[in-house]
Amino acid sequence: MDAAGTTFGPSQYPVYMGSWVNWSRGRVFGATLTMTRHSGNLLIAFTALFVAFVSSRFWRIACFTLHRRFSSSEARDALHHQRQAILRNSWSPEVSVWTLGKLLLAWRRSSAKRPFARILPVLAGALICVCAFALAGGFSSQISTSIGDEVLIASSNCGIVLLQQNNVTHNGLLARLRSDSEFASNAANYAQQCYSLLDRSNSSTMFDCNTFAVGRLPAIIDNDAPCPFNETICRSKSNVRFDTGYLDSNEHLGINAPPEERFQFRQVYSCAPLQTDGYTEHRTGINRNFTRYYYGPGVIGGEITHNFTHEVFSIETQYSDVDDTTVGRSLISQGTVGVITGDTVNGTTSSQSMWAPRPELFRPDGSVYLAYFMGDGLVFSEKSTDDWYRATTPFLSSHQVGLVDKKPTYHTDEAAAPLACVEQYQFCRISESPPSGPEASDRCGPLASWFDALAGAAPLFEVPEEEFVQYGTYNENSTMPSIFIWLYYMVAAKQGGGPSTWLLQPGSNTLLSQKTVFAGIQLDSANDQWKKDVLHWWFTYLSILQLSFADVAAGVHNPDLLEYVMPPHKLQEEKLCNNQKIRSRLHTSFSIFGLAFIFVVGGIVTIISYILEPLFHSLDHRRKTTTISACHRYRKDLEWTTNNVLHLQCLSYNALLDDGVRWSKFQNEIPVLEPGDHMLKPLLLDGCGGAEGSCALHGVESRPDTYPDDKSGSVIVLVNEEHAKHGANTTAGDKALHIQADVHEVKN
């Protein structure tokens, strides 16, 4: 982990680059390709360009189809032939929209029949093509954004740090403590900045809240819950209960797995301040006085060692150094929190517990721990009626701490105010009908203490209840036992069972109230401050839960801890290590299905567009003399060829020469001049003058600058010699292609 206080984000974790399956979207649609953000941007740009290219090829197919559809052997007006020429020479729908629009404007008040009906459908088709492919180009980026920024951690050193009592060195212990402190600090900061119920619109946070599968885990928060113990021992009727609901291992925890290999996890956390009347005893010592609390006897190794729960300095002793002449140690005091952990195994107090709760506090279906707050010299600027802090006893006049007026301060009413919490857990195996609601289904273990919840759920994961703690006793080829055992060791090593484990960790920022402490004075304390603190513990635990899975997958890189790392022993455990999802702004993930769809469909359209013309050309030429319909198809092919802009240029030069120009390869797409033929000038409209709108067409040296006044004459540009040679019985339209040549007069 990064050191406490450093920037936390996706750069902390190594990311797998390549293809993988995101099971949240299924095997087919979840096929994913991950690359760096730079490479991803290049791919997005290339995909958009490819879509634009496919647009032009699709329109080419449409133009070819429409051109053949409109082709006719009958004489047609100039509008018809101009529309055919536009369809033949349009290489993109954008050009067609522009040209057809100008064509419509030019003919809108002419003698041509129904110009709108003949041009608008083609214009609309081109416009639809432009819009459709423009949207397709824009949505092509969805192959990345629809997947999101989910990536897999590159698990090169996956493992769990387990310190055994018989092999721990001094350096190893210190490294583990430093690691835990940094881990707790990061979790507490992440909780404060990403789980805070306050306004999170300020983007200046040092933590990236979009690193894990979800920014924050869901939580059901009840700030007015009943007493979780016997109501006679609770100080208030308004307590707290937090419930995660059923967290999905894939959706919430980021463990990438198919539905049949997923599990659900639930944690319930309930807390309440306790009554102290009748549960305390004041004792006088030689130099110091003490206060004892009786909420259950102290236990070590399962044996009762003393009949009280804990013993602290009395209030008088805690504030003995704070008098009328000096603030004493209150200058550095922030209050002190102590924790007495407890655990329940098989419905009874565990040998690992530090105390055995008395009957009013004992919960066979959960682990109960005790947290207590000591003022330890901390003074309050205002009276606090909070059920845990309870500072209503007047103390020093505030002028003693540098203020002008003489307003009193207050110290705590209780030497060590107690707060009891119960932790409950539940594990479920995913089925076709996942559990819902507060009650467990037949696919869930009991809602119980950490150990009892695991033991009760073990059979659901194909692990015998009596053997689930014996690592390696299950079939290594079975998936669910591997998941369950790995989960057991991972949570035990990283989380220690619940929020209570992390309350005393350095850097965990246990109390939110400490943020408003200055020079030993509590400047601000709400009347429900304890609820805010407990909620912070809860949010910190949820952050720990998120960080744990990512940290284990990323592996340990501290050389002092490498010898204590337990790597995955089985194939399925390695699979878990290699399938931990996080989110990264530094990388881009693409849908392989989306990429394949775009490039395969686009490739097919492109190939069709290039083979369609030569294919029809070949078929029409082979069958041109077989039937009348074949002759018509051949004529359509000839019209498509001669409507090419190069052929139209060729025909223009032929029309300007007395003896024509000898062209070769005229039936191909590109005609060429035979050797030794005329030198051609550009085709220019020149010599404008004289009669209104009258111009001459220049093109060759030997041609006069005028053109005969025959406006209606048709120039035969290509004779079907094959039909004449075979004596086919065709009409003049079958034998020749007529191009109307109104080049003498150009209307303005």
PDB file of N, CA, C and O in Angstrom, residues 56-72 80-81 83-91 96 608-618 620-621 632-648 651 666-671 717-718 737 739:
ATOM      1  N   SER A  56     -19.114   5.425 -46.961  1.00  0.00           N
ATOM      2  CA  SER A  56     -18.945   5.707 -48.393  1.00  0.00           C
ATOM      3  C   SER A  56     -19.110   4.447 -49.235  1.00  0.00           C
ATOM      4  O   SER A  56     -19.681   4.487 -50.331  1.00  0.00           O
ATOM      5  N   ARG A  57     -18.636   3.311 -48.701  1.00  0.00           N
ATOM      6  CA  ARG A  57     -18.767   2.062 -49.461  1.00  0.00           C
ATOM      7  C   ARG A  57     -20.222   1.579 -49.487  1.00  0.00           C
ATOM      8  O   ARG A  57     -20.691   1.033 -50.486  1.00  0.00           O
ATOM      9  N   PHE A  58     -20.940   1.794 -48.397  1.00  0.00           N
ATOM     10  CA  PHE A  58     -22.356   1.430 -48.377  1.00  0.00           C
ATOM     11  C   PHE A  58     -23.135   2.275 -49.382  1.00  0.00           C
ATOM     12  O   PHE A  58     -24.003   1.774 -50.103  1.00  0.00           O
ATOM     13  N   TRP A  59     -22.812   3.572 -49.422  1.00  0.00           N
ATOM     14  CA  TRP A  59     -23.499   4.434 -50.373  1.00  0.00           C
ATOM     15  C   TRP A  59     -23.134   4.067 -51.806  1.00  0.00           C
ATOM     16  O   TRP A  59     -23.952   4.218 -52.707  1.00  0.00           O
ATOM     17  N   ARG A  60     -21.929   3.569 -51.993  1.00  0.00           N
ATOM     18  CA  ARG A  60     -21.537   3.128 -53.337  1.00  0.00           C
ATOM     19  C   ARG A  60     -22.421   1.963 -53.787  1.00  0.00           C
ATOM     20  O   ARG A  60     -22.851   1.900 -54.942  1.00  0.00           O
ATOM     21  N   ILE A  61     -22.713   1.060 -52.877  1.00  0.00           N
ATOM     22  CA  ILE A  61     -23.609  -0.057 -53.202  1.00  0.00           C
ATOM     23  C   ILE A  61     -24.999   0.477 -53.534  1.00  0.00           C
ATOM     24  O   ILE A  61     -25.643   0.044 -54.500  1.00  0.00           O
ATOM     25  N   ALA A  62     -25.477   1.421 -52.719  1.00  0.00           N
ATOM     26  CA  ALA A  62     -26.801   1.998 -52.956  1.00  0.00           C
ATOM     27  C   ALA A  62     -26.855   2.705 -54.303  1.00  0.00           C
ATOM     28  O   ALA A  62     -27.844   2.578 -55.058  1.00  0.00           O
ATOM     29  N   CYS A  63     -25.811   3.457 -54.643  1.00  0.00           N
ATOM     30  CA  CYS A  63     -25.780   4.163 -55.934  1.00  0.00           C
ATOM     31  C   CYS A  63     -25.792   3.185 -57.096  1.00  0.00           C
ATOM     32  O   CYS A  63     -26.493   3.398 -58.105  1.00  0.00           O
ATOM     33  N   PHE A  64     -25.030   2.122 -56.985  1.00  0.00           N
ATOM     34  CA  PHE A  64     -24.983   1.119 -58.046  1.00  0.00           C
ATOM     35  C   PHE A  64     -26.359   0.493 -58.242  1.00  0.00           C
ATOM     36  O   PHE A  64     -26.837   0.308 -59.376  1.00  0.00           O
ATOM     37  N   THR A  65     -27.011   0.178 -57.129  1.00  0.00           N
ATOM     38  CA  THR A  65     -28.339  -0.439 -57.192  1.00  0.00           C
ATOM     39  C   THR A  65     -29.359   0.523 -57.792  1.00  0.00           C
ATOM     40  O   THR A  65     -30.161   0.147 -58.667  1.00  0.00           O
ATOM     41  N   LEU A  66     -29.343   1.772 -57.347  1.00  0.00           N
ATOM     42  CA  LEU A  66     -30.297   2.757 -57.860  1.00  0.00           C
ATOM     43  C   LEU A  66     -30.035   3.072 -59.331  1.00  0.00           C
ATOM     44  O   LEU A  66     -30.978   3.250 -60.115  1.00  0.00           O
ATOM     45  N   HIS A  67     -28.777   3.145 -59.712  1.00  0.00           N
ATOM     46  CA  HIS A  67     -28.440   3.440 -61.103  1.00  0.00           C
ATOM     47  C   HIS A  67     -29.001   2.372 -62.030  1.00  0.00           C
ATOM     48  O   HIS A  67     -29.587   2.666 -63.086  1.00  0.00           O
ATOM     49  N   ARG A  68     -28.825   1.112 -61.666  1.00  0.00           N
ATOM     50  CA  ARG A  68     -29.372   0.026 -62.488  1.00  0.00           C
ATOM     51  C   ARG A  68     -30.891   0.021 -62.449  1.00  0.00           C
ATOM     52  O   ARG A  68     -31.551  -0.337 -63.429  1.00  0.00           O
ATOM     53  N   ARG A  69     -31.435   0.412 -61.274  1.00  0.00           N
ATOM     54  CA  ARG A  69     -32.898   0.440 -61.166  1.00  0.00           C
ATOM     55  C   ARG A  69     -33.487   1.520 -62.077  1.00  0.00           C
ATOM     56  O   ARG A  69     -34.519   1.318 -62.709  1.00  0.00           O
ATOM     57  N   PHE A  70     -32.853   2.674 -62.174  1.00  0.00           N
ATOM     58  CA  PHE A  70     -33.374   3.775 -62.974  1.00  0.00           C
ATOM     59  C   PHE A  70     -32.992   3.668 -64.455  1.00  0.00           C
ATOM     60  O   PHE A  70     -33.539   4.399 -65.284  1.00  0.00           O
ATOM     61  N   SER A  71     -32.054   2.808 -64.771  1.00  0.00           N
ATOM     62  CA  SER A  71     -31.583   2.696 -66.159  1.00  0.00           C
ATOM     63  C   SER A  71     -32.723   2.250 -67.083  1.00  0.00           C
ATOM     64  O   SER A  71     -33.529   1.385 -66.734  1.00  0.00           O
ATOM     65  N   SER A  72     -32.780   2.863 -68.251  1.00  0.00           N
ATOM     66  CA  SER A  72     -33.864   2.552 -69.195  1.00  0.00           C
ATOM     67  C   SER A  72     -33.338   2.641 -70.625  1.00  0.00           C
ATOM     68  O   SER A  72     -32.460   3.457 -70.946  1.00  0.00           O
ATOM     69  N   HIS A  80     -33.102  13.016 -65.948  1.00  0.00           N
ATOM     70  CA  HIS A  80     -32.847  11.591 -65.736  1.00  0.00           C
ATOM     71  C   HIS A  80     -31.364  11.289 -65.895  1.00  0.00           C
ATOM     72  O   HIS A  80     -30.751  10.610 -65.046  1.00  0.00           O
ATOM     73  N   HIS A  81     -30.766  11.784 -66.978  1.00  0.00           N
ATOM     74  CA  HIS A  81     -29.369  11.460 -67.236  1.00  0.00           C
ATOM     75  C   HIS A  81     -28.441  12.144 -66.245  1.00  0.00           C
ATOM     76  O   HIS A  81     -27.406  11.581 -65.862  1.00  0.00           O
ATOM     77  N   ARG A  83     -29.232  12.771 -63.095  1.00  0.00           N
ATOM     78  CA  ARG A  83     -29.362  11.965 -61.878  1.00  0.00           C
ATOM     79  C   ARG A  83     -28.533  10.693 -61.978  1.00  0.00           C
ATOM     80  O   ARG A  83     -27.858  10.285 -61.019  1.00  0.00           O
ATOM     81  N   GLN A  84     -28.544  10.058 -63.159  1.00  0.00           N
ATOM     82  CA  GLN A  84     -27.738   8.866 -63.370  1.00  0.00           C
ATOM     83  C   GLN A  84     -26.249   9.191 -63.253  1.00  0.00           C
ATOM     84  O   GLN A  84     -25.478   8.431 -62.654  1.00  0.00           O
ATOM     85  N   ALA A  85     -25.841  10.315 -63.805  1.00  0.00           N
ATOM     86  CA  ALA A  85     -24.432  10.698 -63.731  1.00  0.00           C
ATOM     87  C   ALA A  85     -24.014  10.968 -62.287  1.00  0.00           C
ATOM     88  O   ALA A  85     -22.905  10.612 -61.863  1.00  0.00           O
ATOM     89  N   ILE A  86     -24.886  11.597 -61.511  1.00  0.00           N
ATOM     90  CA  ILE A  86     -24.574  11.853 -60.097  1.00  0.00           C
ATOM     91  C   ILE A  86     -24.447  10.544 -59.328  1.00  0.00           C
ATOM     92  O   ILE A  86     -23.515  10.354 -58.537  1.00  0.00           O
ATOM     93  N   LEU A  87     -25.381   9.614 -59.553  1.00  0.00           N
ATOM     94  CA  LEU A  87     -25.308   8.321 -58.871  1.00  0.00           C
ATOM     95  C   LEU A  87     -24.030   7.582 -59.244  1.00  0.00           C
ATOM     96  O   LEU A  87     -23.405   6.922 -58.395  1.00  0.00           O
ATOM     97  N   ARG A  88     -23.636   7.691 -60.497  1.00  0.00           N
ATOM     98  CA  ARG A  88     -22.431   6.977 -60.950  1.00  0.00           C
ATOM     99  C   ARG A  88     -21.165   7.549 -60.345  1.00  0.00           C
ATOM    100  O   ARG A  88     -20.216   6.818 -60.050  1.00  0.00           O
ATOM    101  N   ASN A  89     -21.124   8.830 -60.137  1.00  0.00           N
ATOM    102  CA  ASN A  89     -19.870   9.471 -59.757  1.00  0.00           C
ATOM    103  C   ASN A  89     -19.854   9.980 -58.315  1.00  0.00           C
ATOM    104  O   ASN A  89     -18.977  10.744 -57.946  1.00  0.00           O
ATOM    105  N   SER A  90     -20.808   9.560 -57.501  1.00  0.00           N
ATOM    106  CA  SER A  90     -20.829   9.945 -56.087  1.00  0.00           C
ATOM    107  C   SER A  90     -20.099   8.894 -55.263  1.00  0.00           C
ATOM    108  O   SER A  90     -20.467   7.714 -55.290  1.00  0.00           O
ATOM    109  N   TRP A  91     -19.093   9.332 -54.519  1.00  0.00           N
ATOM    110  CA  TRP A  91     -18.309   8.406 -53.714  1.00  0.00           C
ATOM    111  C   TRP A  91     -18.619   8.509 -52.226  1.00  0.00           C
ATOM    112  O   TRP A  91     -18.038   7.783 -51.428  1.00  0.00           O
ATOM    113  N   SER A  96     -23.341  13.358 -52.399  1.00  0.00           N
ATOM    114  CA  SER A  96     -24.620  13.157 -53.083  1.00  0.00           C
ATOM    115  C   SER A  96     -25.679  14.104 -52.560  1.00  0.00           C
ATOM    116  O   SER A  96     -26.482  14.650 -53.323  1.00  0.00           O
ATOM    117  N   ILE A 608     -18.145  -6.245 -50.451  1.00  0.00           N
ATOM    118  CA  ILE A 608     -19.267  -6.277 -51.401  1.00  0.00           C
ATOM    119  C   ILE A 608     -19.200  -5.074 -52.339  1.00  0.00           C
ATOM    120  O   ILE A 608     -19.428  -5.193 -53.543  1.00  0.00           O
ATOM    121  N   SER A 609     -18.873  -3.909 -51.778  1.00  0.00           N
ATOM    122  CA  SER A 609     -18.845  -2.703 -52.612  1.00  0.00           C
ATOM    123  C   SER A 609     -17.778  -2.790 -53.699  1.00  0.00           C
ATOM    124  O   SER A 609     -17.953  -2.224 -54.787  1.00  0.00           O
ATOM    125  N   TYR A 610     -16.696  -3.496 -53.418  1.00  0.00           N
ATOM    126  CA  TYR A 610     -15.624  -3.574 -54.406  1.00  0.00           C
ATOM    127  C   TYR A 610     -15.824  -4.702 -55.413  1.00  0.00           C
ATOM    128  O   TYR A 610     -15.326  -4.620 -56.535  1.00  0.00           O
ATOM    129  N   ILE A 611     -16.526  -5.764 -55.024  1.00  0.00           N
ATOM    130  CA  ILE A 611     -16.705  -6.881 -55.956  1.00  0.00           C
ATOM    131  C   ILE A 611     -18.025  -6.794 -56.714  1.00  0.00           C
ATOM    132  O   ILE A 611     -18.217  -7.516 -57.702  1.00  0.00           O
ATOM    133  N   LEU A 612     -18.947  -5.920 -56.256  1.00  0.00           N
ATOM    134  CA  LEU A 612     -20.265  -5.868 -56.867  1.00  0.00           C
ATOM    135  C   LEU A 612     -20.178  -5.425 -58.329  1.00  0.00           C
ATOM    136  O   LEU A 612     -20.763  -6.070 -59.221  1.00  0.00           O
ATOM    137  N   GLU A 613     -19.460  -4.350 -58.602  1.00  0.00           N
ATOM    138  CA  GLU A 613     -19.383  -3.836 -59.968  1.00  0.00           C
ATOM    139  C   GLU A 613     -18.687  -4.806 -60.921  1.00  0.00           C
ATOM    140  O   GLU A 613     -19.240  -5.130 -61.980  1.00  0.00           O
ATOM    141  N   PRO A 614     -17.485  -5.291 -60.601  1.00  0.00           N
ATOM    142  CA  PRO A 614     -16.858  -6.250 -61.527  1.00  0.00           C
ATOM    143  C   PRO A 614     -17.639  -7.556 -61.665  1.00  0.00           C
ATOM    144  O   PRO A 614     -17.622  -8.178 -62.723  1.00  0.00           O
ATOM    145  N   LEU A 615     -18.341  -7.957 -60.589  1.00  0.00           N
ATOM    146  CA  LEU A 615     -19.128  -9.182 -60.672  1.00  0.00           C
ATOM    147  C   LEU A 615     -20.266  -9.019 -61.680  1.00  0.00           C
ATOM    148  O   LEU A 615     -20.461  -9.876 -62.561  1.00  0.00           O
ATOM    149  N   PHE A 616     -21.028  -7.949 -61.552  1.00  0.00           N
ATOM    150  CA  PHE A 616     -22.126  -7.710 -62.498  1.00  0.00           C
ATOM    151  C   PHE A 616     -21.581  -7.463 -63.913  1.00  0.00           C
ATOM    152  O   PHE A 616     -22.190  -7.878 -64.897  1.00  0.00           O
ATOM    153  N   HIS A 617     -20.459  -6.769 -63.972  1.00  0.00           N
ATOM    154  CA  HIS A 617     -19.849  -6.517 -65.281  1.00  0.00           C
ATOM    155  C   HIS A 617     -19.500  -7.828 -65.971  1.00  0.00           C
ATOM    156  O   HIS A 617     -19.790  -8.027 -67.161  1.00  0.00           O
ATOM    157  N   SER A 618     -18.913  -8.740 -65.222  1.00  0.00           N
ATOM    158  CA  SER A 618     -18.526 -10.031 -65.798  1.00  0.00           C
ATOM    159  C   SER A 618     -19.752 -10.849 -66.192  1.00  0.00           C
ATOM    160  O   SER A 618     -19.809 -11.422 -67.290  1.00  0.00           O
ATOM    161  N   ASP A 620     -22.834  -9.777 -66.831  1.00  0.00           N
ATOM    162  CA  ASP A 620     -23.576  -9.149 -67.928  1.00  0.00           C
ATOM    163  C   ASP A 620     -22.868  -9.347 -69.270  1.00  0.00           C
ATOM    164  O   ASP A 620     -23.512  -9.534 -70.313  1.00  0.00           O
ATOM    165  N   HIS A 621     -21.554  -9.323 -69.298  1.00  0.00           N
ATOM    166  CA  HIS A 621     -20.822  -9.499 -70.550  1.00  0.00           C
ATOM    167  C   HIS A 621     -20.861 -10.949 -71.026  1.00  0.00           C
ATOM    168  O   HIS A 621     -20.832 -11.213 -72.224  1.00  0.00           O
ATOM    169  N   HIS A 632     -30.679  -6.317 -71.959  1.00  0.00           N
ATOM    170  CA  HIS A 632     -31.018  -5.164 -71.139  1.00  0.00           C
ATOM    171  C   HIS A 632     -30.038  -5.015 -69.976  1.00  0.00           C
ATOM    172  O   HIS A 632     -29.614  -3.901 -69.656  1.00  0.00           O
ATOM    173  N   ARG A 633     -29.679  -6.124 -69.352  1.00  0.00           N
ATOM    174  CA  ARG A 633     -28.721  -6.043 -68.247  1.00  0.00           C
ATOM    175  C   ARG A 633     -27.362  -5.571 -68.746  1.00  0.00           C
ATOM    176  O   ARG A 633     -26.658  -4.819 -68.078  1.00  0.00           O
ATOM    177  N   TYR A 634     -26.983  -6.042 -69.959  1.00  0.00           N
ATOM    178  CA  TYR A 634     -25.722  -5.616 -70.539  1.00  0.00           C
ATOM    179  C   TYR A 634     -25.746  -4.113 -70.823  1.00  0.00           C
ATOM    180  O   TYR A 634     -24.763  -3.403 -70.604  1.00  0.00           O
ATOM    181  N   ARG A 635     -26.891  -3.629 -71.330  1.00  0.00           N
ATOM    182  CA  ARG A 635     -27.015  -2.210 -71.582  1.00  0.00           C
ATOM    183  C   ARG A 635     -26.892  -1.400 -70.287  1.00  0.00           C
ATOM    184  O   ARG A 635     -26.267  -0.342 -70.257  1.00  0.00           O
ATOM    185  N   LYS A 636     -27.464  -1.907 -69.196  1.00  0.00           N
ATOM    186  CA  LYS A 636     -27.347  -1.230 -67.906  1.00  0.00           C
ATOM    187  C   LYS A 636     -25.890  -1.153 -67.464  1.00  0.00           C
ATOM    188  O   LYS A 636     -25.428  -0.143 -66.924  1.00  0.00           O
ATOM    189  N   ASP A 637     -25.168  -2.234 -67.700  1.00  0.00           N
ATOM    190  CA  ASP A 637     -23.750  -2.224 -67.345  1.00  0.00           C
ATOM    191  C   ASP A 637     -22.985  -1.214 -68.184  1.00  0.00           C
ATOM    192  O   ASP A 637     -22.106  -0.507 -67.689  1.00  0.00           O
ATOM    193  N   LEU A 638     -23.328  -1.154 -69.520  1.00  0.00           N
ATOM    194  CA  LEU A 638     -22.661  -0.188 -70.390  1.00  0.00           C
ATOM    195  C   LEU A 638     -22.977   1.242 -69.959  1.00  0.00           C
ATOM    196  O   LEU A 638     -22.109   2.119 -69.979  1.00  0.00           O
ATOM    197  N   GLU A 639     -24.214   1.480 -69.544  1.00  0.00           N
ATOM    198  CA  GLU A 639     -24.564   2.821 -69.087  1.00  0.00           C
ATOM    199  C   GLU A 639     -23.805   3.178 -67.815  1.00  0.00           C
ATOM    200  O   GLU A 639     -23.347   4.306 -67.641  1.00  0.00           O
ATOM    201  N   TRP A 640     -23.687   2.229 -66.906  1.00  0.00           N
ATOM    202  CA  TRP A 640     -22.905   2.461 -65.674  1.00  0.00           C
ATOM    203  C   TRP A 640     -21.460   2.810 -66.031  1.00  0.00           C
ATOM    204  O   TRP A 640     -20.867   3.721 -65.455  1.00  0.00           O
ATOM    205  N   THR A 641     -20.913   2.085 -67.005  1.00  0.00           N
ATOM    206  CA  THR A 641     -19.521   2.341 -67.389  1.00  0.00           C
ATOM    207  C   THR A 641     -19.367   3.707 -68.031  1.00  0.00           C
ATOM    208  O   THR A 641     -18.478   4.486 -67.679  1.00  0.00           O
ATOM    209  N   THR A 642     -20.244   4.025 -68.969  1.00  0.00           N
ATOM    210  CA  THR A 642     -20.083   5.280 -69.715  1.00  0.00           C
ATOM    211  C   THR A 642     -20.542   6.502 -68.943  1.00  0.00           C
ATOM    212  O   THR A 642     -20.239   7.625 -69.347  1.00  0.00           O
ATOM    213  N   ASN A 643     -21.254   6.313 -67.848  1.00  0.00           N
ATOM    214  CA  ASN A 643     -21.595   7.450 -66.997  1.00  0.00           C
ATOM    215  C   ASN A 643     -20.450   7.851 -66.078  1.00  0.00           C
ATOM    216  O   ASN A 643     -20.555   8.845 -65.346  1.00  0.00           O
ATOM    217  N   ASN A 644     -19.387   7.069 -66.104  1.00  0.00           N
ATOM    218  CA  ASN A 644     -18.192   7.433 -65.344  1.00  0.00           C
ATOM    219  C   ASN A 644     -17.704   8.787 -65.828  1.00  0.00           C
ATOM    220  O   ASN A 644     -17.739   9.106 -67.016  1.00  0.00           O
ATOM    221  N   VAL A 645     -17.189   9.607 -64.920  1.00  0.00           N
ATOM    222  CA  VAL A 645     -16.769  10.952 -65.277  1.00  0.00           C
ATOM    223  C   VAL A 645     -15.693  10.948 -66.357  1.00  0.00           C
ATOM    224  O   VAL A 645     -15.650  11.831 -67.223  1.00  0.00           O
ATOM    225  N   LEU A 646     -14.825   9.918 -66.382  1.00  0.00           N
ATOM    226  CA  LEU A 646     -13.790   9.846 -67.411  1.00  0.00           C
ATOM    227  C   LEU A 646     -14.396   9.533 -68.774  1.00  0.00           C
ATOM    228  O   LEU A 646     -13.926  10.018 -69.804  1.00  0.00           O
ATOM    229  N   HIS A 647     -15.427   8.707 -68.777  1.00  0.00           N
ATOM    230  CA  HIS A 647     -16.108   8.418 -70.040  1.00  0.00           C
ATOM    231  C   HIS A 647     -16.879   9.636 -70.534  1.00  0.00           C
ATOM    232  O   HIS A 647     -16.914   9.911 -71.745  1.00  0.00           O
ATOM    233  N   LEU A 648     -17.522  10.355 -69.608  1.00  0.00           N
ATOM    234  CA  LEU A 648     -18.223  11.566 -70.013  1.00  0.00           C
ATOM    235  C   LEU A 648     -17.253  12.598 -70.582  1.00  0.00           C
ATOM    236  O   LEU A 648     -17.557  13.309 -71.543  1.00  0.00           O
ATOM    237  N   LEU A 651     -16.405  11.387 -74.081  1.00  0.00           N
ATOM    238  CA  LEU A 651     -17.486  11.664 -75.027  1.00  0.00           C
ATOM    239  C   LEU A 651     -17.537  13.142 -75.396  1.00  0.00           C
ATOM    240  O   LEU A 651     -17.873  13.508 -76.531  1.00  0.00           O
ATOM    241  N   PHE A 666     -12.300   1.334 -74.169  1.00  0.00           N
ATOM    242  CA  PHE A 666     -13.458   2.172 -73.903  1.00  0.00           C
ATOM    243  C   PHE A 666     -14.505   1.463 -73.046  1.00  0.00           C
ATOM    244  O   PHE A 666     -15.283   2.100 -72.354  1.00  0.00           O
ATOM    245  N   GLN A 667     -14.524   0.137 -73.123  1.00  0.00           N
ATOM    246  CA  GLN A 667     -15.505  -0.598 -72.321  1.00  0.00           C
ATOM    247  C   GLN A 667     -15.021  -0.837 -70.900  1.00  0.00           C
ATOM    248  O   GLN A 667     -15.740  -1.396 -70.091  1.00  0.00           O
ATOM    249  N   ASN A 668     -13.793  -0.432 -70.588  1.00  0.00           N
ATOM    250  CA  ASN A 668     -13.308  -0.513 -69.218  1.00  0.00           C
ATOM    251  C   ASN A 668     -13.650   0.768 -68.480  1.00  0.00           C
ATOM    252  O   ASN A 668     -14.164   1.728 -69.058  1.00  0.00           O
ATOM    253  N   GLU A 669     -13.322   0.798 -67.246  1.00  0.00           N
ATOM    254  CA  GLU A 669     -13.682   1.954 -66.421  1.00  0.00           C
ATOM    255  C   GLU A 669     -12.893   3.187 -66.821  1.00  0.00           C
ATOM    256  O   GLU A 669     -13.406   4.310 -66.739  1.00  0.00           O
ATOM    257  N   ILE A 670     -11.638   3.002 -67.249  1.00  0.00           N
ATOM    258  CA  ILE A 670     -10.786   4.136 -67.611  1.00  0.00           C
ATOM    259  C   ILE A 670     -10.368   3.998 -69.070  1.00  0.00           C
ATOM    260  O   ILE A 670      -9.554   3.127 -69.412  1.00  0.00           O
ATOM    261  N   PRO A 671     -10.907   4.845 -69.987  1.00  0.00           N
ATOM    262  CA  PRO A 671     -10.470   4.822 -71.385  1.00  0.00           C
ATOM    263  C   PRO A 671      -9.153   5.573 -71.548  1.00  0.00           C
ATOM    264  O   PRO A 671      -8.855   6.492 -70.786  1.00  0.00           O
ATOM    265  N   VAL A 717     -22.678   7.639 -78.832  1.00  0.00           N
ATOM    266  CA  VAL A 717     -21.319   7.579 -78.297  1.00  0.00           C
ATOM    267  C   VAL A 717     -20.739   6.172 -78.291  1.00  0.00           C
ATOM    268  O   VAL A 717     -19.537   5.999 -78.196  1.00  0.00           O
ATOM    269  N   LEU A 718     -21.582   5.162 -78.328  1.00  0.00           N
ATOM    270  CA  LEU A 718     -21.057   3.804 -78.300  1.00  0.00           C
ATOM    271  C   LEU A 718     -22.055   2.871 -78.940  1.00  0.00           C
ATOM    272  O   LEU A 718     -23.216   2.843 -78.563  1.00  0.00           O
ATOM    273  N   LEU A 737     -26.265   3.727 -76.818  1.00  0.00           N
ATOM    274  CA  LEU A 737     -26.525   4.498 -75.609  1.00  0.00           C
ATOM    275  C   LEU A 737     -26.538   5.970 -76.000  1.00  0.00           C
ATOM    276  O   LEU A 737     -25.586   6.475 -76.572  1.00  0.00           O
ATOM    277  N   ILE A 739     -26.707   9.886 -75.236  1.00  0.00           N
ATOM    278  CA  ILE A 739     -26.457  10.896 -74.219  1.00  0.00           C
ATOM    279  C   ILE A 739     -26.912  12.239 -74.772  1.00  0.00           C
ATOM    280  O   ILE A 739     -26.459  12.661 -75.843  1.00  0.00           O
TER     281      ILE A 739
END
